[in-house]
Amino acid sequence: MRVPLPPPSSLVLVAALGWACSGATSAGSGTTADRPAPAQRYNANVITAAELSRISATSLEEAVRALRPTWLRNAPSTIRPGAEGTVVIYLDRVRLGGPENLRQINPMLVSEVRYYSPSEAELRFGPGHLHGAIEVTTARGR
């Protein structure tokens, strides 16, 4: 049994509706250059330079405490519960030490701050990161 096809005018109408619903316009070519850039999504493990510029902090420690306070808490290690220590700080891929080193970094010079969980930090930087790591990247270190 053959199914009858709709008249050609119906197919044109469906195609036109599909084109209209896709967001195409006659003024633009439909490329991504014609559309505004999407807003950056929030990432709980990253602080961007844009976020840092919106707060008034004299040190990166103040900024991290204001924006992501959980990064600096001495929570039990997920790798070895009960282990002593703190999060390890890296500046432009150089190990600085503990979180007190964040006091010496000017937040206006920072491009990005990224937190790594203990397991991520152990994989990225090697052993000795039972409480995670914070990697600070400056414009100079990119």
GROMACS .gro file of C-alpha atoms in nm:
model
  142
    1MET     CA    1   0.000   0.000   0.000
    2ARG     CA    2   0.139   0.340  -0.099
    3VAL     CA    3   0.119   0.634   0.138
    4PRO     CA    4   0.014   0.955  -0.040
    5LEU     CA    5   0.268   1.240  -0.020
    6PRO     CA    6   0.154   1.581   0.100
    7PRO     CA    7   0.118   1.852  -0.163
    8PRO     CA    8   0.445   2.040  -0.245
    9SER     CA    9   0.311   2.360  -0.084
   10SER     CA   10   0.293   2.182   0.254
   11LEU     CA   11   0.657   2.073   0.228
   12VAL     CA   12   0.763   2.430   0.152
   13LEU     CA   13   0.568   2.554   0.454
   14VAL     CA   14   0.732   2.296   0.685
   15ALA     CA   15   1.079   2.386   0.550
   16ALA     CA   16   1.010   2.759   0.599
   17LEU     CA   17   0.894   2.703   0.958
   18GLY     CA   18   1.201   2.495   1.034
   19TRP     CA   19   1.428   2.766   0.894
   20ALA     CA   20   1.248   3.037   1.094
   21CYS     CA   21   1.265   2.837   1.417
   22SER     CA   22   1.640   2.777   1.375
   23GLY     CA   23   1.705   3.146   1.433
   24ALA     CA   24   1.818   3.229   1.080
   25THR     CA   25   1.762   3.584   0.965
   26SER     CA   26   1.775   3.753   0.629
   27ALA     CA   27   2.015   4.020   0.765
   28GLY     CA   28   2.294   3.784   0.869
   29SER     CA   29   2.466   3.489   0.716
   30GLY     CA   30   2.373   3.265   1.010
   31THR     CA   31   2.733   3.224   1.124
   32THR     CA   32   2.844   3.238   1.486
   33ALA     CA   33   3.007   3.575   1.415
   34ASP     CA   34   2.656   3.722   1.384
   35ARG     CA   35   2.554   3.599   1.729
   36PRO     CA   36   2.676   3.738   2.062
   37ALA     CA   37   2.918   3.521   2.255
   38PRO     CA   38   2.751   3.307   2.523
   39ALA     CA   39   2.802   3.410   2.883
   40GLN     CA   40   3.076   3.219   3.062
   41ARG     CA   41   2.944   2.945   3.282
   42TYR     CA   42   3.019   2.936   3.653
   43ASN     CA   43   3.281   2.681   3.752
   44ALA     CA   44   3.318   2.605   4.122
   45ASN     CA   45   3.682   2.502   4.067
   46VAL     CA   46   3.794   2.816   3.880
   47ILE     CA   47   3.815   3.185   3.967
   48THR     CA   48   3.860   3.403   3.659
   49ALA     CA   49   4.021   3.746   3.626
   50ALA     CA   50   3.672   3.886   3.563
   51GLU     CA   51   3.551   3.753   3.900
   52LEU     CA   52   3.858   3.893   4.075
   53SER     CA   53   3.802   4.236   3.920
   54ARG     CA   54   3.451   4.254   4.070
   55ILE     CA   55   3.567   4.236   4.432
   56SER     CA   56   3.797   4.461   4.633
   57ALA     CA   57   4.069   4.245   4.782
   58THR     CA   58   4.427   4.342   4.862
   59SER     CA   59   4.558   3.986   4.845
   60LEU     CA   60   4.465   3.669   4.664
   61GLU     CA   61   4.399   3.506   5.001
   62GLU     CA   62   4.121   3.761   5.069
   63ALA     CA   63   3.978   3.703   4.721
   64VAL     CA   64   3.973   3.324   4.757
   65ARG     CA   65   3.817   3.349   5.104
   66ALA     CA   66   3.545   3.576   4.961
   67LEU     CA   67   3.477   3.382   4.639
   68ARG     CA   68   3.554   3.015   4.722
   69PRO     CA   69   3.601   2.980   5.101
   70THR     CA   70   3.575   2.600   5.092
   71TRP     CA   71   3.907   2.579   4.905
   72LEU     CA   72   4.095   2.687   5.219
   73ARG     CA   73   3.915   2.473   5.478
   74ASN     CA   74   4.116   2.192   5.635
   75ALA     CA   75   3.869   1.921   5.549
   76PRO     CA   76   3.964   1.556   5.599
   77SER     CA   77   4.157   1.416   5.308
   78THR     CA   78   3.967   1.192   5.072
   79ILE     CA   79   4.284   0.994   5.004
   80ARG     CA   80   4.394   0.943   5.363
   81PRO     CA   81   4.133   1.055   5.622
   82GLY     CA   82   4.287   1.208   5.931
   83ALA     CA   83   4.604   1.319   5.748
   84GLU     CA   84   4.750   1.649   5.861
   85GLY     CA   85   4.830   1.928   5.617
   86THR     CA   86   4.679   2.197   5.401
   87VAL     CA   87   4.613   2.273   5.038
   88VAL     CA   88   4.931   2.327   4.831
   89ILE     CA   89   4.971   2.650   4.630
   90TYR     CA   90   5.133   2.674   4.286
   91LEU     CA   91   5.214   3.004   4.111
   92ASP     CA   92   5.278   2.974   3.737
   93ARG     CA   93   5.355   2.601   3.781
   94VAL     CA   94   5.605   2.661   4.064
   95ARG     CA   95   5.524   2.513   4.406
   96LEU     CA   96   5.506   2.786   4.672
   97GLY     CA   97   5.384   2.590   4.974
   98GLY     CA   98   5.079   2.643   5.195
   99PRO     CA   99   4.783   2.880   5.167
  100GLU     CA  100   4.964   3.155   5.359
  101ASN     CA  101   5.152   3.223   5.032
  102LEU     CA  102   4.831   3.358   4.879
  103ARG     CA  103   4.876   3.670   5.097
  104GLN     CA  104   5.177   3.774   4.885
  105ILE     CA  105   4.995   3.760   4.549
  106ASN     CA  106   4.822   4.067   4.406
  107PRO     CA  107   4.482   3.959   4.268
  108MET     CA  108   4.501   4.221   3.991
  109LEU     CA  109   4.794   4.030   3.833
  110VAL     CA  110   4.610   3.697   3.825
  111SER     CA  111   4.454   3.549   3.509
  112GLU     CA  112   4.304   3.239   3.669
  113VAL     CA  113   4.294   3.047   3.995
  114ARG     CA  114   4.207   2.677   3.977
  115TYR     CA  115   4.137   2.433   4.259
  116TYR     CA  116   4.225   2.063   4.224
  117SER     CA  117   4.074   1.801   4.453
  118PRO     CA  118   4.323   1.572   4.634
  119SER     CA  119   4.297   1.299   4.371
  120GLU     CA  120   4.325   1.548   4.081
  121ALA     CA  121   4.623   1.719   4.247
  122GLU     CA  122   4.801   1.387   4.308
  123LEU     CA  123   4.759   1.301   3.939
  124ARG     CA  124   4.867   1.643   3.813
  125PHE     CA  125   5.149   1.733   4.054
  126GLY     CA  126   5.247   1.403   4.217
  127PRO     CA  127   5.230   1.281   4.576
  128GLY     CA  128   5.192   1.516   4.870
  129HIS     CA  129   4.857   1.680   4.792
  130LEU     CA  130   4.630   1.517   5.049
  131HIS     CA  131   4.419   1.832   5.079
  132GLY     CA  132   4.425   1.937   4.714
  133ALA     CA  133   4.607   2.213   4.531
  134ILE     CA  134   4.541   2.565   4.412
  135GLU     CA  135   4.711   2.667   4.088
  136VAL     CA  136   4.747   3.042   4.027
  137THR     CA  137   4.819   3.157   3.673
  138THR     CA  138   4.930   3.512   3.601
  139ALA     CA  139   4.938   3.679   3.262
  140ARG     CA  140   5.316   3.633   3.270
  141GLY     CA  141   5.282   3.256   3.331
  142ARG     CA  142   5.048   3.180   3.041
   0.00000   0.00000   0.00000
